[in-house]
Amino acid sequence: MFYAPDIATTLTLPEQESQHAVRVLRLAAGDALQVIDGRGNLYDCHIVTAHQKRCAVAIDGITPMPTHWRHNITVAIAPTKLMDRLEWAVEKMVEMGVDRIVPILTDHSERRALKTERLHRIAVAAIKQSLKAVLPVIAPLTPMADFVAGDNNAQRFIAYCDPALPRDERQLLAGTYDAGTDVTILIGPEGDFSPDEVTAALAAGYRPVSLGDSRLRTETAAVKAVAAIHTIDERVRVLK
Amino acid sequence: MFYAPDIATTLTLPEQESQHAVRVLRLAAGDALQVIDGRGNLYDCHIVTAHQKRCAVAIDGITPMPTHWRHNITVAIAPTKLMDRLEWAVEKMVEMGVDRIVPILTDHSERRALKTERLHRIAVAAIKQSLKAVLPVIAPLTPMADFVAGDNNAQRFIAYCDPALPRDERQLLAGTYDAGTDVTILIGPEGDFSPDEVTAALAAGYRPVSLGDSRLRTETAAVKAVAAIHTIDERVRVLK
C-alpha cells in the first residue's frame, strides 16, 4: 500500500514512495498497486511510468475507506522524556485507531520542544500497516491551556495517578466512557499534571478518570486509553 | 523499589540491586528501602551493611501485595522477528497486568530460538515501575501444540486475522470475554497461525476471536488483548 496525499490531482507517487515502488519492489509499467490519500480514499492504480522519483500512475478505481469507528477519538499527551516511547505510543494508537494526537506542553513536561515530522512518518507507516486510508492528525506541540480552551469533544477526560491530586470524584475510564461518542483524553507527563492543571481542566468540564489499578507510564496510559475506548465500543456493539 | 526474590531468607539484596542501592542511589546503613520478592510480598527494610555487591538489610515489616486482578491472565505469543517489539509487548503487558507470558513456536514463526533472560529483566523492571509485587511467569519458548495441550484456563481464545482462516464463528474478544475468569489468549506470528494450528486449537476448545477491525501487529495484538481484558473487568466491576 502506498501513501500519496495528492494522488487524485498529480497521478504521481511522492519521491519516497516512488523509490519504494520502483527501486525496492521493482514494480514496472502496467503493474497494479493500491494507494491511499490519507483522507479516507483507497485508489486502485497501475503504473504508467516507473520513474524512481516520480512514479506516474493511472487510477482504475476509487474506494471510500472511512475509519471503522464513527466518532472522534482525540488523545492529548505530554511528550515523554525519551522520544522512542512517544513514538511507539503514536504507532500503537494509530494501529488501534485514533483521529487526532495532540502533544501538549505541561508544567512538568521535561521535553519543551518537539519535532513532529518523524511522528507523522510513523503515523503514515502505521495506517499502511493496519490497512487504513485516513491519516490521523498529528498536531504541533500545544500549551495545555490552549488545547483545553479549544477542545469541544462531547466527552472530555483527564487521566492522572498522583495521589496528591483530587481523587474523590475520579472514576474508571472503563466505567464512565460513553461508547461511540466523540471523546478526548488528556495524558500527563512522567511527573503527572500539576494541581493547577487538574483544577483548570476540571473547571473546563474535563472529568477526572483512572485507567485502572496499575501505575502506567505516560505512553502506556495513552495506549491503554485508546484500547479501552475501542474495547468498550466493540463490547457495546456486540451486547446491544 | 528493589527486587530480591530470596530477601526473606538471605536478608541480602542481589548484586545488581545492591549496586543500584549503594553505588547509584548512595543509600547508607540505616536508610529505609522497599523490597519486593516477586511472589506478592512487599518488605519495608532498612540497610544494615551498605555493601556494593551484597547489601544486607533488616526487615521492619511485610505487606502482602497480591495482583489487583484475581484471575489468571495468560498470553501465549509467537515471538516477533524483531526482538524489541516482543520486548515492549512484554513491558506493556506486565505494566497493565498479566500472570504468564508464554512465547510459542508456531508454523510461521520466523524466530525459532529465544533467550528469555532479557524478557525476565524487562518484566522485573516493569513490576517495579508499576508498583507490583508479583512477577509474571516468563515461560521458555514452547511448541504451540505442547502449550495448547497443557493449558487449562476456563476461557481460551485464539486471535487471528488471516481472512483465509475460519471466520464464520469468530467473535470479538470484547464481546465474548467473561470478566474475572481465568483466561488464555493465543497471539500468532507476523504470518499468522497456519490453518492446521487454528484447526487444532479449535478442536482443543479454543474460541476464535477478533481483536477489532484494525489489522494489528503481533505485539500490538497482545497489548490490545491484555488492555481489553482489564478494561472489561473494570467496566463490569463499575456497572454491576
Coordinates of N, CA and C in Angstrom, one line a residue, chain B residues 39-220:
Chain B
R39 N 6.7 -12.5 44.6 CA 5.7 -13.5 44.9 C 4.6 -12.9 45.7
G40 N 4.5 -11.6 45.6 CA 3.3 -10.9 46.2 C 3.6 -10.3 47.6
N41 N 4.8 -10.1 48.0 CA 5.1 -9.5 49.3 C 6.0 -8.3 49.1
L42 N 5.6 -7.2 49.9 CA 6.4 -6.0 49.9 C 7.0 -5.9 51.3
Y43 N 8.3 -5.8 51.3 CA 9.1 -5.7 52.6 C 9.6 -4.3 52.8
D44 N 9.2 -3.8 54.0 CA 9.8 -2.5 54.4 C 11.1 -2.8 55.1
C45 N 12.2 -2.4 54.6 CA 13.5 -2.7 55.2 C 14.3 -1.5 55.5
H46 N 15.4 -1.7 56.2 CA 16.5 -0.7 56.3 C 17.8 -1.4 56.2
I47 N 18.8 -0.6 55.7 CA 20.1 -1.2 55.4 C 20.9 -1.4 56.6
V48 N 21.5 -2.6 56.8 CA 22.4 -2.9 57.9 C 23.8 -2.7 57.5
T49 N 24.2 -3.3 56.3 CA 25.5 -3.1 55.8 C 25.4 -2.7 54.3
A50 N 25.9 -1.5 54.0 CA 25.8 -0.9 52.7 C 26.9 -1.5 51.8
H51 N 26.8 -2.8 51.5 CA 27.9 -3.4 50.7 C 27.4 -3.3 49.2
Q52 N 28.4 -2.9 48.3 CA 28.1 -2.6 46.9 C 27.6 -3.9 46.2
K53 N 28.0 -5.0 46.7 CA 27.6 -6.3 46.0 C 26.6 -7.1 46.8
R54 N 26.7 -7.0 48.1 CA 25.8 -7.8 49.0 C 25.3 -6.9 50.1
C55 N 24.4 -6.1 49.7 CA 23.8 -5.1 50.6 C 22.9 -5.8 51.6
A56 N 23.3 -5.8 52.9 CA 22.5 -6.5 53.9 C 21.4 -5.6 54.5
V57 N 20.2 -6.2 54.7 CA 19.1 -5.4 55.2 C 18.4 -6.1 56.4
A58 N 17.7 -5.3 57.1 CA 16.8 -5.9 58.2 C 15.4 -5.6 57.7
I59 N 14.5 -6.6 58.0 CA 13.1 -6.4 57.6 C 12.3 -5.8 58.8
D60 N 11.6 -4.7 58.5 CA 10.9 -4.0 59.5 C 9.4 -4.3 59.4
G61 N 9.0 -4.8 58.2 CA 7.6 -5.1 58.1 C 7.3 -5.8 56.7
I62 N 6.3 -6.6 56.7 CA 5.9 -7.3 55.4 C 4.5 -7.0 55.1
T63 N 4.2 -6.6 53.9 CA 2.8 -6.3 53.5 C 2.5 -7.2 52.3
P64 N 1.5 -8.0 52.4 CA 1.0 -8.8 51.2 C 0.5 -7.8 50.1
M65 N 1.0 -8.0 48.9 CA 0.5 -7.2 47.8 C 0.2 -8.1 46.6
P66 N -1.0 -8.7 46.7 CA -1.5 -9.6 45.6 C -1.7 -8.7 44.3
T67 N -1.9 -9.4 43.2 CA -2.2 -8.7 42.0 C -3.6 -8.0 42.2
H68 N -3.8 -6.9 41.4 CA -5.1 -6.1 41.6 C -6.2 -6.8 40.8
W69 N -5.9 -7.9 40.1 CA -7.0 -8.7 39.5 C -6.9 -10.0 40.2
R70 N -7.9 -10.8 40.1 CA -8.0 -12.0 40.9 C -7.9 -13.3 40.1
H71 N -8.0 -13.2 38.8 CA -8.0 -14.4 38.0 C -6.6 -14.5 37.2
N72 N -6.4 -15.6 36.6 CA -5.2 -15.8 35.8 C -5.3 -15.3 34.4
I73 N -4.4 -14.4 34.0 CA -4.3 -13.9 32.6 C -3.1 -14.4 32.0
T74 N -3.2 -15.3 31.0 CA -2.1 -15.9 30.3 C -2.1 -15.5 28.8
V75 N -1.0 -15.0 28.3 CA -0.8 -14.6 26.9 C 0.3 -15.5 26.3
A76 N -0.1 -16.3 25.3 CA 0.8 -17.1 24.6 C 1.1 -16.4 23.2
I77 N 2.3 -16.0 23.0 CA 2.6 -15.2 21.8 C 3.8 -15.7 21.0
A78 N 3.6 -15.7 19.7 CA 4.7 -16.0 18.8 C 5.7 -14.9 18.8
P79 N 7.0 -15.2 19.2 CA 8.0 -14.1 19.2 C 8.0 -13.4 17.9
T80 N 8.2 -12.0 17.9 CA 8.3 -11.3 16.7 C 9.7 -11.4 16.1
K81 N 9.8 -11.1 14.8 CA 11.0 -11.2 14.1 C 12.0 -10.2 14.8
L82 N 11.6 -9.0 15.1 CA 12.4 -8.0 15.7 C 12.2 -8.1 17.2
M83 N 13.2 -8.5 18.0 CA 13.1 -8.7 19.4 C 12.5 -7.5 20.2
D84 N 12.9 -6.3 19.7 CA 12.4 -5.1 20.5 C 10.9 -5.0 20.6
R85 N 10.3 -5.5 19.5 CA 8.8 -5.5 19.5 C 8.2 -6.4 20.6
L86 N 8.8 -7.6 20.7 CA 8.3 -8.5 21.7 C 8.7 -8.0 23.1
E87 N 9.8 -7.3 23.2 CA 10.3 -6.8 24.5 C 9.3 -5.7 25.0
W88 N 8.9 -4.8 24.1 CA 8.0 -3.8 24.6 C 6.6 -4.3 24.8
A89 N 6.2 -5.4 24.1 CA 4.9 -6.0 24.4 C 5.0 -6.6 25.8
V90 N 6.1 -7.2 26.2 CA 6.2 -7.8 27.5 C 6.2 -6.7 28.5
E91 N 6.9 -5.6 28.3 CA 6.9 -4.5 29.2 C 5.5 -3.9 29.4
K92 N 4.8 -3.7 28.3 CA 3.4 -3.1 28.4 C 2.4 -4.1 29.0
M93 N 2.5 -5.4 28.7 CA 1.6 -6.3 29.3 C 1.8 -6.4 30.8
V94 N 3.1 -6.4 31.2 CA 3.4 -6.5 32.6 C 2.9 -5.2 33.4
E95 N 3.1 -4.1 32.7 CA 2.7 -2.8 33.3 C 1.2 -2.9 33.6
M96 N 0.4 -3.3 32.5 CA -1.1 -3.4 32.6 C -1.5 -4.5 33.6
G97 N -0.8 -5.6 33.6 CA -1.1 -6.7 34.4 C -1.3 -8.0 33.7
V98 N -0.4 -9.0 33.9 CA -0.5 -10.3 33.2 C 0.1 -11.3 34.2
D99 N -0.3 -12.5 34.2 CA 0.3 -13.5 35.1 C 1.3 -14.4 34.4
R100 N 1.1 -14.7 33.2 CA 2.0 -15.6 32.5 C 2.1 -15.2 31.0
I101 N 3.4 -15.1 30.5 CA 3.6 -14.9 29.1 C 4.4 -16.1 28.6
V102 N 3.8 -16.8 27.6 CA 4.4 -18.0 27.0 C 4.8 -17.7 25.6
P103 N 6.1 -17.6 25.3 CA 6.5 -17.5 23.9 C 6.2 -18.8 23.2
I104 N 5.5 -18.8 22.1 CA 5.2 -20.1 21.4 C 5.8 -20.2 20.1
L105 N 6.2 -21.4 19.8 CA 6.8 -21.7 18.5 C 5.7 -22.2 17.5
T106 N 5.5 -21.4 16.4 CA 4.4 -21.8 15.5 C 5.0 -22.1 14.1
D107 N 4.1 -22.6 13.3 CA 4.5 -23.0 11.9 C 5.1 -21.8 11.2
H108 N 4.6 -20.6 11.4 CA 5.1 -19.5 10.6 C 6.0 -18.6 11.4
S109 N 6.5 -19.1 12.6 CA 7.4 -18.2 13.4 C 8.7 -18.1 12.6
E110 N 9.2 -16.8 12.5 CA 10.5 -16.6 11.8 C 11.6 -16.9 12.9
R111 N 11.2 -16.6 14.1 CA 12.2 -16.8 15.2 C 12.0 -18.2 15.8
R112 N 13.0 -19.0 15.6 CA 12.9 -20.4 16.1 C 13.6 -20.6 17.4
A113 N 14.3 -19.6 17.9 CA 15.0 -19.8 19.2 C 14.8 -18.4 20.0
L114 N 14.9 -18.5 21.3 CA 14.6 -17.3 22.1 C 15.3 -17.4 23.4
K115 N 16.0 -16.3 23.7 CA 16.6 -16.2 25.1 C 15.6 -15.4 25.9
T116 N 15.3 -15.9 27.1 CA 14.2 -15.2 27.9 C 14.8 -14.4 29.0
E117 N 16.2 -14.4 29.2 CA 16.7 -13.7 30.4 C 16.4 -12.2 30.3
R118 N 16.5 -11.7 29.1 CA 16.3 -10.2 28.9 C 14.8 -9.9 29.1
L119 N 13.9 -10.8 28.7 CA 12.5 -10.6 28.9 C 12.2 -10.6 30.4
H120 N 12.9 -11.5 31.1 CA 12.7 -11.6 32.6 C 13.1 -10.2 33.2
R121 N 14.3 -9.7 32.8 CA 14.7 -8.4 33.3 C 13.7 -7.3 33.0
I122 N 13.2 -7.3 31.8 CA 12.2 -6.3 31.5 C 11.0 -6.4 32.3
A123 N 10.6 -7.7 32.6 CA 9.4 -7.9 33.5 C 9.6 -7.4 34.9
V124 N 10.8 -7.6 35.4 CA 11.2 -7.2 36.7 C 11.1 -5.6 36.8
A125 N 11.7 -5.0 35.8 CA 11.7 -3.5 35.8 C 10.3 -3.0 35.7
A126 N 9.4 -3.7 34.9 CA 8.0 -3.3 34.7 C 7.2 -3.4 36.0
I127 N 7.4 -4.5 36.8 CA 6.6 -4.6 38.0 C 7.1 -3.5 39.0
K128 N 8.4 -3.2 39.0 CA 8.8 -2.2 39.9 C 8.2 -0.8 39.5
Q129 N 8.2 -0.6 38.2 CA 7.8 0.7 37.7 C 6.3 0.8 37.9
S130 N 5.5 -0.3 37.8 CA 4.1 -0.2 38.0 C 3.6 -0.6 39.4
L131 N 4.6 -0.7 40.3 CA 4.3 -0.9 41.7 C 3.6 -2.2 42.0
K132 N 4.1 -3.3 41.4 CA 3.5 -4.6 41.7 C 4.5 -5.5 42.4
A133 N 4.1 -6.5 43.2 CA 5.0 -7.3 44.0 C 5.0 -8.7 43.4
V134 N 4.2 -9.0 42.4 CA 4.1 -10.3 41.8 C 4.8 -10.3 40.4
L135 N 5.8 -11.1 40.3 CA 6.5 -11.2 39.0 C 5.8 -12.2 38.1
P136 N 5.3 -11.8 36.9 CA 4.7 -12.7 36.0 C 5.7 -13.8 35.5
V137 N 5.2 -15.0 35.2 CA 6.0 -16.1 34.7 C 6.3 -15.8 33.2
I138 N 7.6 -15.8 32.9 CA 8.0 -15.7 31.5 C 8.5 -17.1 31.1
A139 N 7.7 -17.9 30.4 CA 8.0 -19.3 30.1 C 9.0 -19.3 29.0
P140 N 9.7 -20.5 28.9 CA 10.6 -20.6 27.8 C 9.8 -20.8 26.5
L141 N 10.5 -20.7 25.4 CA 9.9 -20.9 24.1 C 9.3 -22.3 24.0
T142 N 8.0 -22.4 23.8 CA 7.3 -23.7 23.8 C 6.5 -24.0 22.5
P143 N 6.7 -25.2 22.0 CA 5.9 -25.5 20.8 C 4.4 -25.3 21.0
M144 N 3.7 -24.7 20.1 CA 2.3 -24.3 20.3 C 1.5 -25.5 20.7
A145 N 1.7 -26.7 20.1 CA 0.9 -27.9 20.4 C 1.1 -28.3 21.9
D146 N 2.3 -28.2 22.4 CA 2.6 -28.5 23.8 C 1.8 -27.6 24.7
F147 N 1.9 -26.3 24.4 CA 1.2 -25.3 25.2 C -0.3 -25.6 25.2
V148 N -0.9 -25.7 24.0 CA -2.3 -26.0 23.9 C -2.7 -27.2 24.7
A149 N -1.9 -28.2 24.7 CA -2.3 -29.5 25.4 C -2.3 -29.3 26.9
G150 N -1.4 -28.4 27.4 CA -1.3 -28.2 28.8 C -2.1 -27.1 29.4
D151 N -2.8 -26.3 28.6 CA -3.4 -25.1 29.1 C -4.9 -25.4 29.6
N152 N -5.1 -25.1 30.9 CA -6.4 -25.5 31.4 C -7.3 -24.3 31.8
N153 N -6.9 -23.1 31.4 CA -7.7 -21.9 31.8 C -9.1 -22.1 31.3
A154 N -10.1 -21.5 32.1 CA -11.5 -21.6 31.8 C -11.9 -21.1 30.5
Q155 N -11.3 -19.9 30.1 CA -11.6 -19.3 28.9 C -10.3 -19.3 28.0
R156 N -10.4 -19.9 26.9 CA -9.2 -20.0 26.0 C -9.6 -19.4 24.6
F157 N -8.8 -18.4 24.2 CA -9.1 -17.8 22.9 C -7.9 -17.9 22.0
I158 N -8.2 -17.9 20.7 CA -7.1 -17.8 19.7 C -7.5 -16.6 18.8
A159 N -6.5 -15.7 18.7 CA -6.8 -14.5 17.9 C -6.0 -14.6 16.6
Y160 N -6.7 -14.3 15.5 CA -6.0 -14.3 14.2 C -6.8 -13.4 13.2
C161 N -6.1 -13.0 12.2 CA -6.8 -12.1 11.2 C -6.8 -12.5 9.8
D162 N -6.0 -13.6 9.5 CA -6.0 -14.1 8.1 C -7.4 -14.4 7.6
P163 N -7.8 -13.7 6.5 CA -9.2 -14.0 6.0 C -9.3 -15.4 5.5
A164 N -8.2 -16.1 5.2 CA -8.2 -17.4 4.7 C -8.6 -18.4 5.8
L165 N -8.4 -18.0 7.1 CA -8.7 -18.9 8.2 C -10.2 -18.8 8.6
P166 N -10.7 -19.9 9.2 CA -12.1 -19.9 9.5 C -12.6 -18.6 10.3
R167 N -13.6 -18.0 9.7 CA -14.1 -16.7 10.3 C -15.5 -16.8 10.9
D168 N -16.3 -17.6 10.2 CA -17.7 -17.6 10.5 C -18.0 -17.4 12.0
E169 N -17.5 -18.3 12.8 CA -17.9 -18.3 14.2 C -17.0 -17.4 15.0
R170 N -16.1 -16.6 14.3 CA -15.2 -15.8 15.0 C -15.9 -14.6 15.6
Q171 N -15.7 -14.3 16.9 CA -16.3 -13.1 17.5 C -15.3 -12.2 18.1
L172 N -15.8 -11.0 18.5 CA -14.9 -10.0 19.1 C -14.6 -10.5 20.5
L173 N -13.3 -10.4 20.9 CA -12.9 -10.8 22.3 C -13.7 -9.9 23.2
A174 N -13.8 -8.6 22.9 CA -14.5 -7.6 23.7 C -15.9 -8.1 24.0
G175 N -16.5 -8.8 23.1 CA -17.9 -9.2 23.3 C -18.1 -10.6 24.0
T176 N -17.0 -11.4 23.9 CA -17.1 -12.8 24.4 C -16.4 -13.1 25.7
Y177 N -15.4 -12.2 26.1 CA -14.6 -12.4 27.3 C -15.6 -12.3 28.5
D178 N -15.5 -13.3 29.4 CA -16.3 -13.4 30.6 C -15.4 -12.8 31.8
A179 N -15.8 -11.6 32.2 CA -15.0 -10.8 33.2 C -14.6 -11.7 34.4
G180 N -13.4 -11.5 34.8 CA -12.9 -12.1 36.1 C -12.7 -13.6 36.1
T181 N -12.7 -14.2 34.9 CA -12.5 -15.7 34.8 C -11.1 -15.9 34.2
D182 N -10.4 -17.0 34.7 CA -9.1 -17.3 34.1 C -9.2 -17.3 32.6
V183 N -8.2 -16.7 32.0 CA -8.3 -16.5 30.5 C -6.9 -16.7 29.9
T184 N -6.9 -17.4 28.7 CA -5.7 -17.5 27.9 C -6.0 -17.0 26.5
I185 N -5.1 -16.2 26.0 CA -5.3 -15.8 24.6 C -4.0 -16.1 23.8
L186 N -4.2 -16.7 22.6 CA -3.1 -17.1 21.7 C -2.9 -16.0 20.7
I187 N -1.7 -15.4 20.6 CA -1.4 -14.4 19.6 C -0.4 -14.9 18.6
G188 N -0.8 -14.9 17.3 CA 0.1 -15.5 16.3 C 1.2 -14.7 15.8
P189 N 2.0 -15.2 14.9 CA 3.2 -14.5 14.4 C 2.8 -13.6 13.2
E190 N 3.8 -12.9 12.7 CA 3.5 -11.9 11.6 C 2.8 -12.7 10.5
G191 N 3.1 -13.9 10.2 CA 2.5 -14.7 9.1 C 1.2 -15.3 9.6
D192 N 0.7 -15.0 10.8 CA -0.5 -15.6 11.4 C -0.3 -17.1 11.6
F193 N -1.3 -17.7 12.3 CA -1.3 -19.1 12.6 C -1.5 -19.8 11.2
S194 N -1.1 -21.1 11.2 CA -1.4 -21.9 10.0 C -2.8 -22.5 10.1
P195 N -3.5 -22.8 9.0 CA -4.8 -23.5 9.1 C -4.8 -24.7 10.1
D196 N -3.7 -25.5 10.0 CA -3.6 -26.6 10.9 C -3.6 -26.2 12.4
E197 N -2.9 -25.1 12.7 CA -2.8 -24.7 14.1 C -4.2 -24.2 14.5
V198 N -4.9 -23.5 13.7 CA -6.2 -23.0 14.1 C -7.1 -24.1 14.3
T199 N -7.1 -25.1 13.4 CA -8.0 -26.3 13.5 C -7.7 -27.0 14.8
A200 N -6.4 -27.2 15.1 CA -6.0 -27.9 16.3 C -6.5 -27.2 17.6
A201 N -6.3 -25.8 17.5 CA -6.7 -25.0 18.7 C -8.2 -25.1 18.9
L202 N -9.0 -25.0 17.8 CA -10.4 -25.0 17.9 C -10.9 -26.4 18.5
A203 N -10.2 -27.5 18.0 CA -10.5 -28.8 18.4 C -10.2 -29.0 19.9
A204 N -9.2 -28.2 20.4 CA -8.8 -28.3 21.8 C -9.7 -27.4 22.7
G205 N -10.7 -26.7 22.0 CA -11.6 -25.9 22.8 C -11.4 -24.4 22.8
Y206 N -10.4 -24.0 22.1 CA -10.1 -22.5 22.0 C -11.2 -21.9 21.1
R207 N -11.6 -20.7 21.5 CA -12.6 -20.0 20.7 C -11.9 -18.9 19.8
P208 N -12.2 -18.9 18.5 CA -11.6 -17.9 17.7 C -12.1 -16.5 17.9
V209 N -11.2 -15.6 18.1 CA -11.7 -14.2 18.3 C -11.0 -13.2 17.5
S210 N -11.6 -12.1 17.3 CA -11.0 -10.9 16.6 C -10.7 -9.9 17.7
L211 N -9.7 -9.1 17.5 CA -9.3 -8.0 18.5 C -9.8 -6.7 18.0
G212 N -10.7 -6.7 16.9 CA -11.2 -5.5 16.4 C -11.1 -5.4 14.9
D213 N -11.5 -4.2 14.4 CA -11.5 -4.0 12.9 C -10.2 -3.6 12.3
S214 N -9.2 -3.3 13.2 CA -7.9 -2.9 12.7 C -7.0 -4.1 12.6
R215 N -6.2 -4.2 11.5 CA -5.2 -5.3 11.4 C -4.0 -4.8 12.3
L216 N -3.7 -5.6 13.4 CA -2.7 -5.2 14.4 C -1.5 -6.1 14.2
R217 N -0.3 -5.5 14.5 CA 0.9 -6.2 14.5 C 0.8 -7.2 15.7
T218 N 1.7 -8.2 15.7 CA 1.7 -9.3 16.7 C 1.8 -8.6 18.1
E219 N 2.7 -7.7 18.3 CA 2.9 -7.1 19.6 C 1.8 -6.2 20.0
T220 N 1.2 -5.6 19.0 CA 0.0 -4.7 19.3 C -1.2 -5.5 19.7

